[in-house]
Amino acid sequence: MSEQAKYLVNCWYVAALASEVDAGGLFQRRILGTSVLIYRLQSGQPVALQDRCPHRFAPLSRGIRHGDEVTCQYHGLRFDGGGRCVHSPHGDGSIPRAAQVRSFPLVERDGFLWIWPGNPALADPALIMDGAVLSRNPPASVAHTYMHNAVNYELLADNIMDLTHIDHLHGPLINTRGKLSPLIPKVSEESDGIRIRWDWQADPAMLLLATHLAEPESPARQFFEVKWHAPANMRLNVGAMQAGEDYHSDGVVLYDFHIMTPETDTTTHYFFASTRNYRMDDGGYNAAKMQGMIEAFTTEDKPLIEAQQQEMQSTDLWALQPVLLSSDAGAVRVRRRLRALIEAEQQVCAA
Ligand code: FES
Ligand SMILES: [Fe+2]
């Protein structure tokens, strides 16, 4: 990738929703500053290539599909799904050794296409974050969406790692009526990421969940728990339970995935997926709930965070000497961990 020094590269990023890449098309998206072509072989298996012909650098996504191969629209070199040039219409038809397009490891899992921008030899699918609940749950309880944002990806990760913003920025459907900000969240450093958790007594529970509890008007125990994985892949569990209930079996729980992939320094691909443990066969509720979440994000979070980015005019938060609050405990650790991982990766590269 062209901007490697800024980003962690030996890790899995989501490149696209599986549903964005259809059977016959050529799908293009810029990831970590590099334009990538994604398409499906006739077997359905998706592949990812740098979207750049090695001749005069025309985007291959403007090319023409021939079965599993893509022909460059400009002068007709043809490449297979691994990026190898398999045909040249020029001269005696011999294929120059340098006529090779970079290919990236790509794995389809849990409704996402995961790309590995770094060393392909290190691309172990076992390192992909656990999103099995999205595949395991009934389809009527699962939804995925994609949103583009004019924001650096770390600012978007801060938004999920510091959920106290919901009481100040969001409306009654998902706020906690002021319960969150006074709490000191529990933060734990784990080998594969960072976890942050808030627990509180709600009276009643947040509106989104209260209506699904046995006694919607009565007090409930609530929690938010976020597990972050590098670089900006987060799972958020939101739960509410009443007297004696265990949230895994009796309470109501949302399992949300907030996954951010840098497009450039100041623009981000935001992938969101959600499932739950209640009304799991209700597709109508599923669609309405997803619409509500998208609306909350696009009308409340997105305008504010994009304005924040405009005001900062920088992606270096620390250079601006931000005030720190108790609610920053998770976001600060995430930023430090990510920086340490990027630095460690660069030292290995330099060695
Ligand atoms: S730019 Fe692709 S063949 Fe010339
Ligand atoms: Fe929000």
Coordinates of C-alpha atoms and ligand atoms in Angstrom, one line a residue:
M1 CA 0.0 0.0 0.0
S2 CA 1.3 3.5 -0.8
E3 CA 0.8 5.0 2.6
Q4 CA 2.1 2.1 4.7
A5 CA 4.0 4.2 7.2
K6 CA 0.8 5.7 8.5
Y7 CA -1.2 2.5 8.9
L8 CA -0.9 -1.0 10.4
V9 CA -0.7 -3.3 7.4
N10 CA -0.3 -6.7 8.9
C11 CA -3.8 -7.1 10.0
W12 CA -7.3 -7.7 8.6
Y13 CA -9.4 -4.8 7.4
V14 CA -12.9 -5.0 6.0
A15 CA -12.8 -4.0 2.4
A16 CA -16.5 -4.4 1.6
L17 CA -19.7 -6.0 2.6
A18 CA -20.0 -9.4 0.9
S19 CA -23.3 -8.1 -0.6
E20 CA -21.5 -5.1 -2.3
V21 CA -19.5 -7.4 -4.6
D22 CA -21.9 -9.2 -7.0
A23 CA -21.2 -12.2 -9.3
G24 CA -20.3 -10.4 -12.5
G25 CA -19.1 -7.0 -11.7
L26 CA -15.8 -5.2 -11.0
F27 CA -15.9 -3.5 -7.6
Q28 CA -13.5 -0.7 -6.8
R29 CA -12.6 0.9 -3.4
R30 CA -9.7 2.9 -2.1
I31 CA -8.2 1.3 1.0
L32 CA -5.3 2.8 3.0
G33 CA -4.7 5.2 0.1
T34 CA -4.5 2.4 -2.5
S35 CA -7.2 1.7 -5.1
V36 CA -8.3 -2.0 -4.9
L37 CA -10.3 -4.0 -7.4
I38 CA -12.5 -6.8 -6.0
Y39 CA -14.4 -9.3 -8.0
R40 CA -15.8 -12.8 -7.7
L41 CA -14.4 -15.7 -9.7
Q42 CA -17.0 -17.9 -11.4
S43 CA -16.8 -20.1 -8.3
G44 CA -18.1 -17.2 -6.2
Q45 CA -14.7 -16.8 -4.5
P46 CA -13.8 -13.1 -4.2
V47 CA -10.3 -11.9 -5.1
A48 CA -8.6 -8.5 -4.6
L49 CA -6.0 -6.9 -6.8
Q50 CA -4.4 -3.5 -6.9
D51 CA -6.6 -1.5 -9.3
R52 CA -3.8 -0.5 -11.5
C53 CA -2.5 -2.0 -14.8
P54 CA 1.3 -2.3 -14.7
H55 CA 1.5 -0.9 -18.3
R56 CA 0.3 2.7 -18.1
F57 CA -1.6 2.4 -14.7
A58 CA -5.1 2.4 -16.1
P59 CA -7.6 1.2 -13.4
L60 CA -8.4 -2.4 -14.1
S61 CA -11.9 -1.8 -12.6
R62 CA -12.7 -0.1 -16.0
G63 CA -11.7 -3.3 -17.8
I64 CA -13.8 -6.1 -19.2
R65 CA -14.5 -9.5 -17.5
H66 CA -13.6 -12.6 -19.4
G67 CA -14.7 -15.5 -17.1
D68 CA -12.2 -15.4 -14.2
E69 CA -9.9 -12.9 -16.0
V70 CA -10.0 -9.1 -16.5
T71 CA -8.8 -7.3 -19.7
C72 CA -7.4 -3.8 -19.3
Q73 CA -9.5 -1.4 -21.3
Y74 CA -6.6 0.6 -22.5
H75 CA -4.2 -1.7 -24.4
G76 CA -5.7 -5.1 -23.7
L77 CA -3.3 -6.9 -21.3
R78 CA -5.3 -9.6 -19.6
F79 CA -4.9 -10.7 -15.9
D80 CA -6.1 -13.6 -13.9
G81 CA -7.5 -13.5 -10.3
G82 CA -4.1 -13.8 -8.8
G83 CA -2.9 -10.7 -10.8
R84 CA -0.8 -12.8 -13.3
C85 CA -0.7 -11.5 -16.9
V86 CA -2.1 -14.3 -19.0
H87 CA -2.5 -12.6 -22.4
S88 CA -0.9 -9.8 -24.4
P89 CA -2.2 -8.8 -27.8
H90 CA 1.1 -7.0 -28.6
G91 CA 4.0 -8.0 -30.8
D92 CA 4.6 -11.8 -30.6
G93 CA 2.3 -12.0 -27.6
S94 CA 5.1 -12.6 -25.1
I95 CA 4.3 -11.5 -21.6
P96 CA 6.8 -9.2 -19.9
R97 CA 8.0 -10.5 -16.5
A98 CA 7.0 -7.2 -14.8
A99 CA 3.4 -7.6 -16.1
Q100 CA 2.1 -8.6 -12.7
V101 CA -0.6 -6.9 -10.6
R102 CA -0.3 -7.0 -6.8
S103 CA -2.9 -9.3 -5.2
F104 CA -4.1 -9.2 -1.6
P105 CA -5.3 -12.0 0.6
L106 CA -9.1 -11.7 0.9
V107 CA -11.5 -13.8 3.0
E108 CA -15.3 -13.8 3.0
R109 CA -16.6 -14.2 6.5
D110 CA -19.7 -13.2 8.5
G111 CA -21.0 -11.0 5.7
F112 CA -17.7 -9.1 5.2
L113 CA -14.8 -9.3 2.8
W114 CA -11.6 -9.1 4.9
I115 CA -8.5 -7.8 3.2
W116 CA -4.8 -8.1 4.4
P117 CA -2.8 -5.2 3.1
G118 CA 0.6 -6.4 4.5
N119 CA 2.8 -9.4 4.0
P120 CA 0.6 -12.2 2.5
A121 CA 2.7 -14.8 4.2
L122 CA 1.4 -13.5 7.6
A123 CA -2.3 -13.4 6.6
D124 CA -3.8 -16.0 9.0
P125 CA -7.6 -16.1 8.8
A126 CA -7.6 -17.2 12.4
L127 CA -6.7 -13.6 13.3
I128 CA -10.0 -12.2 11.9
M129 CA -12.2 -10.9 14.8
D130 CA -15.0 -13.2 16.0
G131 CA -18.2 -12.3 14.2
A132 CA -19.7 -15.8 14.2
V133 CA -22.9 -14.6 15.8
L134 CA -23.7 -12.8 12.6
S135 CA -23.5 -16.1 10.7
R136 CA -25.1 -18.2 13.4
N137 CA -28.2 -16.1 14.1
P138 CA -31.3 -16.3 11.9
P139 CA -31.0 -14.0 8.9
A140 CA -34.1 -12.1 10.0
S141 CA -32.1 -10.9 13.0
V142 CA -29.0 -9.8 11.1
A143 CA -28.3 -6.7 9.1
H144 CA -25.2 -5.1 7.6
T145 CA -24.6 -1.6 6.2
Y146 CA -21.8 0.6 4.8
M147 CA -21.4 4.4 5.4
H148 CA -18.7 6.7 4.0
N149 CA -17.4 9.4 6.3
A150 CA -15.1 12.5 5.8
V151 CA -13.3 11.7 9.0
N152 CA -10.0 10.0 10.1
Y153 CA -10.7 6.4 11.2
E154 CA -9.2 7.0 14.7
L155 CA -11.8 9.7 15.4
L156 CA -14.5 7.2 14.5
A157 CA -13.0 4.6 16.8
D158 CA -12.9 7.2 19.6
N159 CA -16.7 7.6 19.1
I160 CA -17.3 4.0 20.0
M161 CA -14.7 3.7 22.7
D162 CA -16.2 6.7 24.5
L163 CA -19.9 6.0 24.6
T164 CA -20.7 8.7 27.1
H165 CA -21.3 10.8 24.0
I166 CA -24.7 9.1 23.6
D167 CA -26.3 11.1 26.5
H168 CA -25.2 14.4 25.0
L169 CA -25.5 13.8 21.3
H170 CA -28.3 11.2 20.9
G171 CA -32.0 11.3 21.4
P172 CA -34.2 9.2 23.8
L173 CA -34.2 6.0 21.8
I174 CA -30.6 5.2 22.7
N175 CA -29.5 7.5 25.5
T176 CA -29.2 6.5 29.2
R177 CA -30.8 9.6 30.7
G178 CA -27.4 10.8 32.0
K179 CA -26.4 7.6 33.7
L180 CA -23.2 7.1 31.7
S181 CA -21.0 10.2 32.2
P182 CA -20.7 9.9 36.0
L183 CA -19.5 6.3 35.7
I184 CA -15.8 5.3 35.7
P185 CA -15.7 2.6 33.0
K186 CA -13.8 -0.7 33.6
V187 CA -11.0 -1.0 31.0
S188 CA -8.9 -4.1 30.5
E189 CA -5.9 -4.6 28.3
E190 CA -6.0 -8.0 26.6
S191 CA -3.5 -9.8 24.4
D192 CA -5.7 -9.4 21.3
G193 CA -7.3 -6.0 22.1
I194 CA -8.8 -3.7 24.7
R195 CA -12.1 -4.0 26.4
I196 CA -14.2 -1.2 28.0
R197 CA -17.4 -1.8 30.0
W198 CA -20.0 0.4 31.7
D199 CA -22.6 -1.1 34.1
W200 CA -25.5 0.8 35.6
Q201 CA -28.9 0.6 37.2
A202 CA -31.5 2.0 34.8
D203 CA -35.0 3.1 35.7
P204 CA -36.3 2.3 33.2
A205 CA -33.9 0.8 30.6
M206 CA -33.0 2.7 27.4
L207 CA -36.0 2.9 25.2
L208 CA -34.6 0.7 22.4
L209 CA -34.4 -2.2 24.8
A210 CA -37.0 -1.4 27.5
T211 CA -40.0 -2.3 25.2
H212 CA -38.6 -5.9 24.9
L213 CA -38.2 -6.5 28.6
A214 CA -40.9 -8.3 30.7
E215 CA -41.6 -5.1 32.5
P216 CA -40.7 -2.2 30.3
E217 CA -41.5 0.5 32.9
S218 CA -39.5 -1.1 35.7
P219 CA -35.9 -0.8 36.7
A220 CA -33.3 -2.9 34.8
R221 CA -29.6 -3.6 35.0
Q222 CA -27.8 -2.4 31.9
F223 CA -24.4 -2.6 30.4
F224 CA -22.3 -1.5 27.4
E225 CA -19.2 -3.6 26.6
V226 CA -16.9 -2.8 23.7
K227 CA -14.0 -5.0 22.6
W228 CA -11.6 -3.3 20.3
H229 CA -9.2 -5.2 17.9
A230 CA -6.6 -3.5 15.8
P231 CA -6.8 -1.4 13.8
A232 CA -10.4 -0.2 14.4
N233 CA -12.6 -3.3 14.5
M234 CA -15.0 -3.2 17.4
R235 CA -17.7 -5.3 18.8
L236 CA -20.3 -3.6 21.1
N237 CA -22.7 -5.6 23.3
V238 CA -25.6 -3.6 24.7
G239 CA -27.7 -5.4 27.3
A240 CA -30.6 -5.0 29.7
M241 CA -31.9 -7.5 32.3
Q242 CA -34.4 -7.5 35.1
A243 CA -34.6 -9.2 38.5
G244 CA -32.6 -12.4 38.5
E245 CA -32.1 -12.6 34.8
D246 CA -28.8 -13.6 33.2
Y247 CA -28.2 -11.5 30.1
H248 CA -27.0 -14.4 27.9
S249 CA -30.2 -16.3 28.4
D250 CA -32.9 -14.0 29.7
G251 CA -32.0 -10.4 29.1
V252 CA -32.2 -8.5 25.9
V253 CA -28.9 -8.0 24.2
L254 CA -27.7 -6.3 21.0
Y255 CA -24.5 -7.5 19.3
D256 CA -23.2 -4.7 17.2
F257 CA -20.1 -4.5 15.0
H258 CA -18.4 -1.2 14.3
I259 CA -15.6 -1.7 11.8
M260 CA -13.6 1.2 10.3
T261 CA -11.2 1.0 7.4
P262 CA -9.2 4.1 6.3
E263 CA -9.8 5.2 2.8
T264 CA -7.4 8.1 3.2
D265 CA -6.1 10.1 6.1
T266 CA -9.3 12.0 6.4
T267 CA -11.9 9.6 5.0
T268 CA -13.1 6.3 6.3
H269 CA -15.2 3.3 5.2
Y270 CA -17.5 2.5 8.1
F271 CA -19.0 -1.0 8.2
F272 CA -21.8 -1.6 10.7
A273 CA -23.5 -4.9 11.4
S274 CA -26.0 -5.9 14.1
T275 CA -27.9 -8.8 15.5
R276 CA -29.7 -9.6 18.8
N277 CA -31.1 -12.3 21.1
Y278 CA -34.8 -11.2 21.0
R279 CA -37.4 -11.1 18.2
M280 CA -34.9 -13.0 16.1
D281 CA -37.4 -14.1 13.5
D282 CA -39.0 -10.6 13.0
G283 CA -37.6 -9.3 9.7
G284 CA -39.8 -6.2 9.8
Y285 CA -38.4 -5.2 13.2
N286 CA -34.9 -6.0 11.9
A287 CA -35.2 -3.5 9.0
A288 CA -36.8 -0.8 11.2
K289 CA -34.2 -1.2 13.9
M290 CA -31.3 -0.9 11.3
Q291 CA -33.0 2.1 9.7
G292 CA -33.2 3.7 13.2
M293 CA -29.4 3.1 13.9
I294 CA -28.4 4.4 10.5
E295 CA -30.5 7.5 11.0
A296 CA -29.1 8.1 14.5
F297 CA -25.5 7.8 13.1
T298 CA -26.0 9.9 9.9
T299 CA -28.0 12.7 11.5
E300 CA -26.3 12.9 14.9
D301 CA -22.8 11.3 15.0
K302 CA -21.6 11.9 11.4
P303 CA -22.3 15.7 11.2
L304 CA -20.6 16.3 14.5
I305 CA -17.5 14.1 13.9
E306 CA -17.1 15.5 10.4
A307 CA -17.2 19.0 11.8
Q308 CA -14.7 17.9 14.5
Q309 CA -12.3 16.7 11.7
Q310 CA -12.8 20.0 9.9
E311 CA -12.0 22.0 13.0
M312 CA -8.9 19.8 13.9
Q313 CA -7.5 20.1 10.3
S314 CA -5.1 17.4 11.5
T315 CA -5.1 13.7 12.3
D316 CA -2.6 14.2 15.2
L317 CA -4.8 14.4 18.2
W318 CA -1.9 14.6 20.7
A319 CA -0.3 17.6 18.9
L320 CA -3.5 19.6 19.8
Q321 CA -3.1 18.8 23.5
P322 CA -6.7 17.6 24.1
V323 CA -8.2 17.8 27.6
L324 CA -8.7 14.3 29.0
L325 CA -11.8 13.0 30.9
S326 CA -12.4 9.8 32.8
S327 CA -14.5 8.6 29.9
D328 CA -11.4 8.7 27.7
A329 CA -9.8 5.7 29.4
G330 CA -10.6 3.2 26.6
A331 CA -10.0 5.5 23.7
V332 CA -6.6 6.6 24.9
R333 CA -5.4 3.1 25.5
V334 CA -6.6 2.1 22.0
R335 CA -4.7 5.0 20.4
R336 CA -1.6 4.1 22.3
R337 CA -1.8 0.4 21.5
L338 CA -2.4 1.1 17.8
R339 CA 0.6 3.5 17.7
A340 CA 2.8 0.9 19.4
L341 CA 1.7 -1.8 16.9
I342 CA 2.4 0.5 13.9
E343 CA 5.8 1.4 15.3
A344 CA 6.7 -2.2 16.0
E345 CA 5.7 -3.1 12.5
Q346 CA 7.9 -0.4 11.0
Q347 CA 10.9 -1.5 13.1
V348 CA 10.5 -5.0 11.7
C349 CA 10.4 -3.6 8.2
A350 CA 13.4 -1.4 8.8
A351 CA 15.5 -4.2 10.3
Ligands
FES1 S1 -2.7 0.6 -19.4 FE1 -3.4 -1.5 -19.3 S2 -2.7 -2.4 -21.1 FE2 -2.0 -0.4 -21.2
FE2 FE -23.1 7.8 18.6

